[in-house]
Tab-separated table of C-alpha atoms and ligand atoms in Angstrom:
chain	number	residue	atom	x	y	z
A	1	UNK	CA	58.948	61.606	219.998
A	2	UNK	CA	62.636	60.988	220.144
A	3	UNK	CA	64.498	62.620	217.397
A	4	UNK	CA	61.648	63.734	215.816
A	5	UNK	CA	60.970	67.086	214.298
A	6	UNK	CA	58.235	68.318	217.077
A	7	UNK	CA	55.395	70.272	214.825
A	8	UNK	CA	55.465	73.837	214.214
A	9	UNK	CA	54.239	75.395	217.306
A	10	UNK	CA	56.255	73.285	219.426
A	11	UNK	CA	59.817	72.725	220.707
A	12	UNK	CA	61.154	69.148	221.789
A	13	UNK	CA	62.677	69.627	225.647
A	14	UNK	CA	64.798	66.447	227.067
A	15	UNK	CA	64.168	66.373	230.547
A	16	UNK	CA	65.519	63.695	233.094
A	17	UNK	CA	62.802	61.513	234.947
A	18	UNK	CA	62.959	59.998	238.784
A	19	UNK	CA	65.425	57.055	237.439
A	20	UNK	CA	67.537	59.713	235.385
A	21	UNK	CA	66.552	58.373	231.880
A	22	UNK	CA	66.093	61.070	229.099
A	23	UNK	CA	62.619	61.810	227.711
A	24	UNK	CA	61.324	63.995	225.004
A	25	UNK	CA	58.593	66.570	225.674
A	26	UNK	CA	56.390	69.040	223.764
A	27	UNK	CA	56.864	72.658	224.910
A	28	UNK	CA	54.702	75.491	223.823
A	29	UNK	CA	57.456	78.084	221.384
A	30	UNK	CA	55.728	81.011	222.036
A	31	UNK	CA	56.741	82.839	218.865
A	32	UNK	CA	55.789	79.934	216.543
A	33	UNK	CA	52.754	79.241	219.063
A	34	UNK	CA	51.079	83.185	218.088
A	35	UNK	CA	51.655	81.973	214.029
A	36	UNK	CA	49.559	79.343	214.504
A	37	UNK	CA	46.891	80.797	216.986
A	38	UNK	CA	46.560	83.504	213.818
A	39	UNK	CA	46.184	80.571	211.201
A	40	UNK	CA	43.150	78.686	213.200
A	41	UNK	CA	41.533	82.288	213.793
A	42	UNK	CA	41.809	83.542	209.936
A	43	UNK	CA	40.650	80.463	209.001
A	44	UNK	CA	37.515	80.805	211.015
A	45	UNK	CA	37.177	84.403	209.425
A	46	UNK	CA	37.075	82.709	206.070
A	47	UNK	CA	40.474	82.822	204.674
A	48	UNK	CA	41.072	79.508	202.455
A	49	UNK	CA	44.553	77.296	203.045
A	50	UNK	CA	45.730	79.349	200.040
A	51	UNK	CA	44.844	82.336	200.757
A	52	UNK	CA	46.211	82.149	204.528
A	53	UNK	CA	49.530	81.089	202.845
A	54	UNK	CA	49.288	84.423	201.220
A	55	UNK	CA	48.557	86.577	203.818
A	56	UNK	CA	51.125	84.997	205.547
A	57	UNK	CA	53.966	85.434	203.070
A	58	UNK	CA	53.021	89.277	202.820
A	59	UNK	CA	53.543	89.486	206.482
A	60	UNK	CA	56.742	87.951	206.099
A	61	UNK	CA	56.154	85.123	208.639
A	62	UNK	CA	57.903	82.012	207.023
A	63	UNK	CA	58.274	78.034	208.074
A	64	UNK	CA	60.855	76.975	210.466
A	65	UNK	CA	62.803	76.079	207.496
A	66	UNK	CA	62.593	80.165	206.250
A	67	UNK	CA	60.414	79.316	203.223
A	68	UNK	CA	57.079	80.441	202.817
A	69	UNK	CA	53.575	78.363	203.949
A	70	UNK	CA	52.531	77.009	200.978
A	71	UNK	CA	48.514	75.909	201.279
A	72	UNK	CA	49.505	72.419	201.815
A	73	UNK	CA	51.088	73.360	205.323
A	74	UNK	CA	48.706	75.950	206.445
A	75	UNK	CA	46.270	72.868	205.924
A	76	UNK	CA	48.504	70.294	207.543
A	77	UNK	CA	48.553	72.661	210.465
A	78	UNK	CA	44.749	73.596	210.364
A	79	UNK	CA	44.137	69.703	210.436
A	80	UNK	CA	46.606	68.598	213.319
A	81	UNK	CA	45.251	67.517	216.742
A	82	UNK	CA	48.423	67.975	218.310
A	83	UNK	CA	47.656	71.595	218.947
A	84	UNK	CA	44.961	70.271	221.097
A	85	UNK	CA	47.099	68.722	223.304
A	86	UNK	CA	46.776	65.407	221.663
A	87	UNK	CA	49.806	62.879	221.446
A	88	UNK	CA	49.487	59.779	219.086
A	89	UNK	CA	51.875	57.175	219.292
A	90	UNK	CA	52.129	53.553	218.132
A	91	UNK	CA	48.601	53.413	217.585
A	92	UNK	CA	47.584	55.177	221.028
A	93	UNK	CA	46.561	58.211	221.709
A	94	UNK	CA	46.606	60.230	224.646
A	95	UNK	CA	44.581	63.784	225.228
A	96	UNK	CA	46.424	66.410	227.212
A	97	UNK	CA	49.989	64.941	226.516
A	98	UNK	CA	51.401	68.149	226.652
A	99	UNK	CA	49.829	71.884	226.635
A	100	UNK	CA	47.293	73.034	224.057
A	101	UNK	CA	47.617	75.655	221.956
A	102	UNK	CA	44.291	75.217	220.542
A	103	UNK	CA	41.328	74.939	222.930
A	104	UNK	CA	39.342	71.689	221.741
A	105	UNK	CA	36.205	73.743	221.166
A	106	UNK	CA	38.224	76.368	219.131
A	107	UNK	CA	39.714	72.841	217.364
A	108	UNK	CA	36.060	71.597	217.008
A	109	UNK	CA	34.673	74.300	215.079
A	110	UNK	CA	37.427	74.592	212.800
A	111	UNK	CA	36.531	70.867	212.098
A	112	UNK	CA	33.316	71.581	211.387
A	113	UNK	CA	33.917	74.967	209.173
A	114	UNK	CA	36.125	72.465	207.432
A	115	UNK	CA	33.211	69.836	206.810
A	116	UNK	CA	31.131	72.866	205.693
A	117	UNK	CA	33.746	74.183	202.845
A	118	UNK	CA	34.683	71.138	201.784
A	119	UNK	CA	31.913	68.902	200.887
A	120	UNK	CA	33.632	66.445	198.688
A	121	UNK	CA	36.104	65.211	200.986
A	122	UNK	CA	34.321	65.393	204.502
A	123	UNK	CA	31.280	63.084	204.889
A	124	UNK	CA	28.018	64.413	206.851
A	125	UNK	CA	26.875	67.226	205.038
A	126	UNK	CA	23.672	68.016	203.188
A	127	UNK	CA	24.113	71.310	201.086
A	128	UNK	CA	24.817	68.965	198.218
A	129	UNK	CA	24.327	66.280	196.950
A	130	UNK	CA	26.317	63.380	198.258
A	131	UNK	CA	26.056	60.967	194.797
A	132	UNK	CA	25.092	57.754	197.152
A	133	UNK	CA	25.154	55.896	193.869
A	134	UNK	CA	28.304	56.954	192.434
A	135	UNK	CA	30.181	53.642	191.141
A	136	UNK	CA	26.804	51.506	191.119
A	137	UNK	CA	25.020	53.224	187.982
A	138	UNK	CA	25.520	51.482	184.522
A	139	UNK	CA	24.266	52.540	181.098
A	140	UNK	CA	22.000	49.680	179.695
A	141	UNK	CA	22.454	50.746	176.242
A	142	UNK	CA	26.269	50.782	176.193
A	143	UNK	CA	27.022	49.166	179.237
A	144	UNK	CA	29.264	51.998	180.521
A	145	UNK	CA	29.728	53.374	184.285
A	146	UNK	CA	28.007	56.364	184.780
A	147	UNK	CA	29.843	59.155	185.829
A	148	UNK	CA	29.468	61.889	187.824
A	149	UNK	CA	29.799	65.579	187.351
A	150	UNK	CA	29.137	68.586	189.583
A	151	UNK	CA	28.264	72.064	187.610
A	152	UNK	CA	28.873	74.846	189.761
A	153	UNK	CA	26.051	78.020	189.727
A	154	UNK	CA	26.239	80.954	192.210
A	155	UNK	CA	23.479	80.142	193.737
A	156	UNK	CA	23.885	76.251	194.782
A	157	UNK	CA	26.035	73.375	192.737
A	158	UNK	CA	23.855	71.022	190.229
A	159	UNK	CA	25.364	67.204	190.279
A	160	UNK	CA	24.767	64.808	187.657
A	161	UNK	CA	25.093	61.138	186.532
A	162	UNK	CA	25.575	60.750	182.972
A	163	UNK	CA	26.869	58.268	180.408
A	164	UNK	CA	30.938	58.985	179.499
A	165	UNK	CA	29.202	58.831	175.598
A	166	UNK	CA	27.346	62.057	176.797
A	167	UNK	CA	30.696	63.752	177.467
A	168	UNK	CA	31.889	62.535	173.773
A	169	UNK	CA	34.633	60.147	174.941
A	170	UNK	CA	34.772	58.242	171.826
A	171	UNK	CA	32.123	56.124	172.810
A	172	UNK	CA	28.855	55.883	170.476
A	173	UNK	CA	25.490	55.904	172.627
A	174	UNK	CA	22.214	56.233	171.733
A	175	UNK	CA	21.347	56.446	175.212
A	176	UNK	CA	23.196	59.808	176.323
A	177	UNK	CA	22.134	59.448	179.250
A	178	UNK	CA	22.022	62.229	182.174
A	179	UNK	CA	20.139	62.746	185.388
A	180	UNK	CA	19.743	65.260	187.663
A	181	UNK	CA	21.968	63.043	191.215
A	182	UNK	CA	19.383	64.741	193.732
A	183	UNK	CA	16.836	63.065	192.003
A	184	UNK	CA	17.695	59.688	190.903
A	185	UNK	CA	19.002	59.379	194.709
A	186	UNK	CA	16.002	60.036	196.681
A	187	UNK	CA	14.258	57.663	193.659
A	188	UNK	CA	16.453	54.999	194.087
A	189	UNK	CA	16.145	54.899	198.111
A	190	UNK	CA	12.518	55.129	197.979
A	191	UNK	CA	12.518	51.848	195.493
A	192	UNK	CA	15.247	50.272	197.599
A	193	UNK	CA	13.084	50.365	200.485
A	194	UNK	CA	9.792	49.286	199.033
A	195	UNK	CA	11.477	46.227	196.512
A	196	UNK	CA	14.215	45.248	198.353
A	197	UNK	CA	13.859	45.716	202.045
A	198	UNK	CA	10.539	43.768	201.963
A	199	UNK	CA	9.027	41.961	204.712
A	200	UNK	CA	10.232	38.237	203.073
A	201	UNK	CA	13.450	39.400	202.177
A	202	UNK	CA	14.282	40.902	206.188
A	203	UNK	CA	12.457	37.996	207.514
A	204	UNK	CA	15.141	35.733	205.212
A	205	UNK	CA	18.211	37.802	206.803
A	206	UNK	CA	16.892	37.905	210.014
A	207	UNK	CA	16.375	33.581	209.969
A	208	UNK	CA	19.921	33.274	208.195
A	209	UNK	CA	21.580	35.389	211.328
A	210	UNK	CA	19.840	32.827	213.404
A	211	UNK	CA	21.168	29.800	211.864
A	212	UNK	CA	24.771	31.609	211.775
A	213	UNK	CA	24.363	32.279	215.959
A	214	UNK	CA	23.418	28.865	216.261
A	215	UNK	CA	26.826	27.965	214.244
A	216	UNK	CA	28.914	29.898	216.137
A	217	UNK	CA	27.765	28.808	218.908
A	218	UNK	CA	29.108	25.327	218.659
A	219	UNK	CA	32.258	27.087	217.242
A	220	UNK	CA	33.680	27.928	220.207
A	221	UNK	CA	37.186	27.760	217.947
A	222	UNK	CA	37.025	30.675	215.928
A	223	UNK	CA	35.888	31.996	218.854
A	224	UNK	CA	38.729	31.616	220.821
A	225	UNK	CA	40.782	32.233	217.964
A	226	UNK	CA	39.807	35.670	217.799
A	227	UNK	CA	40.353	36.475	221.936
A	228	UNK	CA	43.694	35.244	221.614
A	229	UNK	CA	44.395	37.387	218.557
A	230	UNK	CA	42.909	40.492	220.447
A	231	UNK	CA	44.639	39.416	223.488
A	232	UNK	CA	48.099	39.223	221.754
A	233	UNK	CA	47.356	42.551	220.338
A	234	UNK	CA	46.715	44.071	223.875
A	235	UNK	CA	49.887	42.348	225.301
A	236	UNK	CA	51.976	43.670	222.439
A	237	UNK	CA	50.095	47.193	223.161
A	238	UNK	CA	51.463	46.492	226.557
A	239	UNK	CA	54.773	45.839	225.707
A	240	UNK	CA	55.394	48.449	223.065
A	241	UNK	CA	54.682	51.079	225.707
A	242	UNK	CA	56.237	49.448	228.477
A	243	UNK	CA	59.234	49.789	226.086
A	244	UNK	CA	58.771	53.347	225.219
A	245	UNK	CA	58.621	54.490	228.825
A	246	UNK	CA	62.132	52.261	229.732
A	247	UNK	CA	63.342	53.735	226.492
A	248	UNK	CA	62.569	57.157	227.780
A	249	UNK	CA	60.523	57.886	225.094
A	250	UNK	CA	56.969	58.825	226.467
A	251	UNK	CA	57.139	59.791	229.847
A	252	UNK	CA	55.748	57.511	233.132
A	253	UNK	CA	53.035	59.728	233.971
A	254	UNK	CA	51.340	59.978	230.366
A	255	UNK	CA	51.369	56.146	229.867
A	256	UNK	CA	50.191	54.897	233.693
A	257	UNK	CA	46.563	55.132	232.694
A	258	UNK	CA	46.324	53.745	229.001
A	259	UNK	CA	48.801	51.055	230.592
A	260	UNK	CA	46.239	50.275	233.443
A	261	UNK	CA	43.249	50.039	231.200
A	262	UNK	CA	44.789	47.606	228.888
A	263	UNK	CA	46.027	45.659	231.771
A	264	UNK	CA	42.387	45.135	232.584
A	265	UNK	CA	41.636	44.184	228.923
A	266	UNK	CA	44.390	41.925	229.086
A	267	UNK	CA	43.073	40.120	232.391
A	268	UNK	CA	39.372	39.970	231.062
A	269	UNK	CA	40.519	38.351	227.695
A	270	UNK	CA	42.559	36.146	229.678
A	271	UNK	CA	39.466	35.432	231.584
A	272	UNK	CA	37.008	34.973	228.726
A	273	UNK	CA	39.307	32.376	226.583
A	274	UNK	CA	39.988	30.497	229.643
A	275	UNK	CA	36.548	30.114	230.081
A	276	UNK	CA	35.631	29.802	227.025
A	277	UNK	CA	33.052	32.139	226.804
A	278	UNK	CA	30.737	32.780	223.439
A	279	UNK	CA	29.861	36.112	223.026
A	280	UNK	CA	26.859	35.761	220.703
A	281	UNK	CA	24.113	38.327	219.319
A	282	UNK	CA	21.017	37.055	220.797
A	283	UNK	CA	17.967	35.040	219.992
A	284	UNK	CA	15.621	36.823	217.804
A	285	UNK	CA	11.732	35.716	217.222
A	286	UNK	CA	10.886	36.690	213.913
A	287	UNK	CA	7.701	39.287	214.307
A	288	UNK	CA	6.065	42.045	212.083
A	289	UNK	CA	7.197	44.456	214.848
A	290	UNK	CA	10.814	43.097	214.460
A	291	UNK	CA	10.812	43.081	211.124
A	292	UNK	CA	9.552	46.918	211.024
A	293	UNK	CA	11.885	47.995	213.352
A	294	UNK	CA	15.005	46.454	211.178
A	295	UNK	CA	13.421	47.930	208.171
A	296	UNK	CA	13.444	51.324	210.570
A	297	UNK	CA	17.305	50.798	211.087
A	298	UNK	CA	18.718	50.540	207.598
A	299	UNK	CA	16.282	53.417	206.757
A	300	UNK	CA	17.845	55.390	209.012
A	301	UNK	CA	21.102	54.949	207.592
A	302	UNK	CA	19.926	55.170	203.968
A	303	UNK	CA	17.896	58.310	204.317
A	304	UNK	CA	20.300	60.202	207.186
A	305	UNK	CA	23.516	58.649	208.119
A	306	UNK	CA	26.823	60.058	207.516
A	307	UNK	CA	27.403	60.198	203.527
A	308	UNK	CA	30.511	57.426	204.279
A	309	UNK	CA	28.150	55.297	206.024
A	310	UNK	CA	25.385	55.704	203.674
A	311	UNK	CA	27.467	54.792	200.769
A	312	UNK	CA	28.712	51.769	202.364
A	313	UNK	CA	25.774	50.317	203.385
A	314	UNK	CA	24.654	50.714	199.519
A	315	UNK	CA	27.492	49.035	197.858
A	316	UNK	CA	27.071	45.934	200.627
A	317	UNK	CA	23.661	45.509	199.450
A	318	UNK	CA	23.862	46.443	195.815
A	319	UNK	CA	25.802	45.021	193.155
A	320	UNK	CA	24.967	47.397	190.283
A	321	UNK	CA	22.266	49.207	188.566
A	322	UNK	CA	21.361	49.791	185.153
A	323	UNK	CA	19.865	52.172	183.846
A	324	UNK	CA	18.072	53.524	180.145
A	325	UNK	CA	15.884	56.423	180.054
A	326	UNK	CA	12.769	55.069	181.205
A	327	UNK	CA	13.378	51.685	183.418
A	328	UNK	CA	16.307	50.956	185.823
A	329	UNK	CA	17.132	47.482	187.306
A	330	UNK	CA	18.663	47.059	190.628
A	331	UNK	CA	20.900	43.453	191.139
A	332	UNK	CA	21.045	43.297	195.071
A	333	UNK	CA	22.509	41.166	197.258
A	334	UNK	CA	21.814	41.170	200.878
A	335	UNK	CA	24.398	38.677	201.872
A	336	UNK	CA	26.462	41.116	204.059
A	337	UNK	CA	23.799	41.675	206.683
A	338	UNK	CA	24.795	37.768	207.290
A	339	UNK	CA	28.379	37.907	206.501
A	340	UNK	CA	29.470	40.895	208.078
A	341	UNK	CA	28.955	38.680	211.584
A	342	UNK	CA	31.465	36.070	210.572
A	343	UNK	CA	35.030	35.857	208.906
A	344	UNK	CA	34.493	31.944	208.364
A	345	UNK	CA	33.322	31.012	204.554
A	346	UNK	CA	32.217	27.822	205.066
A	347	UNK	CA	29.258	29.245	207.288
A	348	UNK	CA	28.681	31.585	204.861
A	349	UNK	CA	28.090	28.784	202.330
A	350	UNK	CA	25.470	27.828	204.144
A	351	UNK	CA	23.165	30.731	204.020
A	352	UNK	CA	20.592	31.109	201.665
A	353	UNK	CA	20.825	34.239	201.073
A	354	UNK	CA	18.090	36.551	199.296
A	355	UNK	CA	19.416	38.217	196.000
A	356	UNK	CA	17.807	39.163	192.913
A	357	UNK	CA	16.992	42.118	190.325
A	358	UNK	CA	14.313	44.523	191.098
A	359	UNK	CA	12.972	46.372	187.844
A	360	UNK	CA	11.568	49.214	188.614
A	361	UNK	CA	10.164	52.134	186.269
A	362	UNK	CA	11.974	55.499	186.996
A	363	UNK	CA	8.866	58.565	187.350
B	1	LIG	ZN1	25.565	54.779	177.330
């Protein structure tokens, strides 16, 4: 925090510690303090970045500069966990680094009135639809992406998937091809899951992640490899704040803990590679029951997960889907089940790995 600009809200105060060094520390500006408190309540009330900025401006409270909020800051302050107490430096963060001037719950709620109003940039909401397919879809006829496009009504937003050709951009069709996203969506899951996560094609992931565990477990290198890269990472964790604390830059008493806790990582990596250790997923007998309940898991994330999660676990397993009026065929590929588990290619080589194109007929 040295030198820094502290965030609007705040004041930077240098105080000495017990060995006389200089630190920086967040103080609550009181005047500054009530702007923002009134921000995080409007915005509750229903006032958009913009219009805060607005009501703002014709209340004559400015920036510390003396400009205006625009809606970019309101939403840079709206957004910031700092008012929570929160302190994030070189890649740590500590809660209750200085005081709050937002109560986490109060923080909370804005984050999820935020989630609510904006549904294309926050994952996890349901209102509308999240396009799981967006990027995948292809036109058969003309081979072009299909794009998507959201129509807005009063009463709830429509979202499409349709062939650039429909929206005339120079390209000649015959397909013109459009479909209602909802739809096609909850289609294309339910076909996923009956063509694609069959019983052969689990069973074939779930014997491939066996031969990979039996791999790694005579690859005790990469193994180590990867403890001594974490360990290096904790030690330079370590170090970094070690250095921020003689620098005077974060104060003793906010570090001790975080500086504790890694010193246990540190001693338990340095533990583990000395000894070697594999830390391996375990043995798995290939039942119905297992095979159900893996089919139950990437259900679960298909059907309900978080839209970011969702989306990702589609492009992993598909490659792309095209698409004419009546038929649809979906190239899949389920290597990253296996893949995801290792970084090393040449045991990836070595997995037969179930792909192929599922037609199916679109209702
Ligand atoms: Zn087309």
């Amino acid at each position: 925090m040295n030198g820094a600009t502290p965030p609007y809200g705040y004041r930077m105060v240098k105080l000495a510690d017990d060995r006389g060094n200089q630190k920086g520390k967040l103080e609550i500006d009181e005047s500054e303090a009530e702007v923002v408190r009134k921000i995080f309540k409007l915005y509750l009330d229903g006032y958009g970045y913009r219009a805060l900025a607005a009501k703002l401006a014709s209340e004559e409270v400015s920036k510390r500069n003396g400009r205006p909020f625009c809606g970019k800051s309101v939403e840079n302050i709206i957004v910031n966990d700092v008012y929570t107490g929160m302190l994030r430096f070189r890649g740590v963060s500590f809660e209750d680094a200085h005081p709050a001037i937002i109560p986490k719950n109060l923080f909370n709620e804005v984050v999820r009135t935020r989630e609510a109003r904006n549904p294309d940039r926050m994952p996890g909401r349901e209102q509308s639809s999240p396009m799981l397919f967006s990027g995948l879809l292809f036109c058969e006829s003309c081979g072009q992406k299909l794009t998507h496009e959201r129509t807005f009504k009063p009463t709830r937003t429509y979202t499409y998937y349709s062939c650039s050709s429909f929206k005339g951009k120079q390209i000649s069709c015959p397909s013109r091809l459009r479909f209602d996203a909802e739809k096609l969506d909850r289609f294309l899951l339910d076909k996923i899951t009956d063509r694609i996560l069959t019983d052969k094609n689990i069973e074939n992931i779930i014997l491939g992640l066996m031969k990979l565990r039996a791999e790694l477990l005579n690859q005790n290198r990469s193994q180590s490899l990867r403890l001594h890269r974490e360990l290096m990472g904790v030690k330079k964790k370590v170090e970094n704040l070690v250095n921020a604390v003689a620098e005077g830059v974060l104060p003793k008493e906010i570090v001790q803990d975080k500086l504790k806790k890694l010193r246990e990582d540190e001693e338990r990596l340095e533990l583990e590679l000395s000894q070697g250790r594999v830390i391996a997923f375990p043995k798995i007998n290939v039942t119905g029951q297992f095979i159900e309940g893996f089919r139950e898991i990437c259900k679960n994330v298909m059907f309900s997960g978080d839209e970011k999660k969702r989306k990702t676990f589609l492009k992993n397993m598909i490659k792309k889907i095209d698409l004419t009026k009546t038929t649809c065929k979906v190239c899949y590929d389920l290597s990253r089940f296996l893949v995801s588990h290792t970084e090393s290619s040449s045991l990836r080589d070595n997995l037969v790995v179930p792909t192929g194109v599922e037609p199916v007929l679109p209702t």
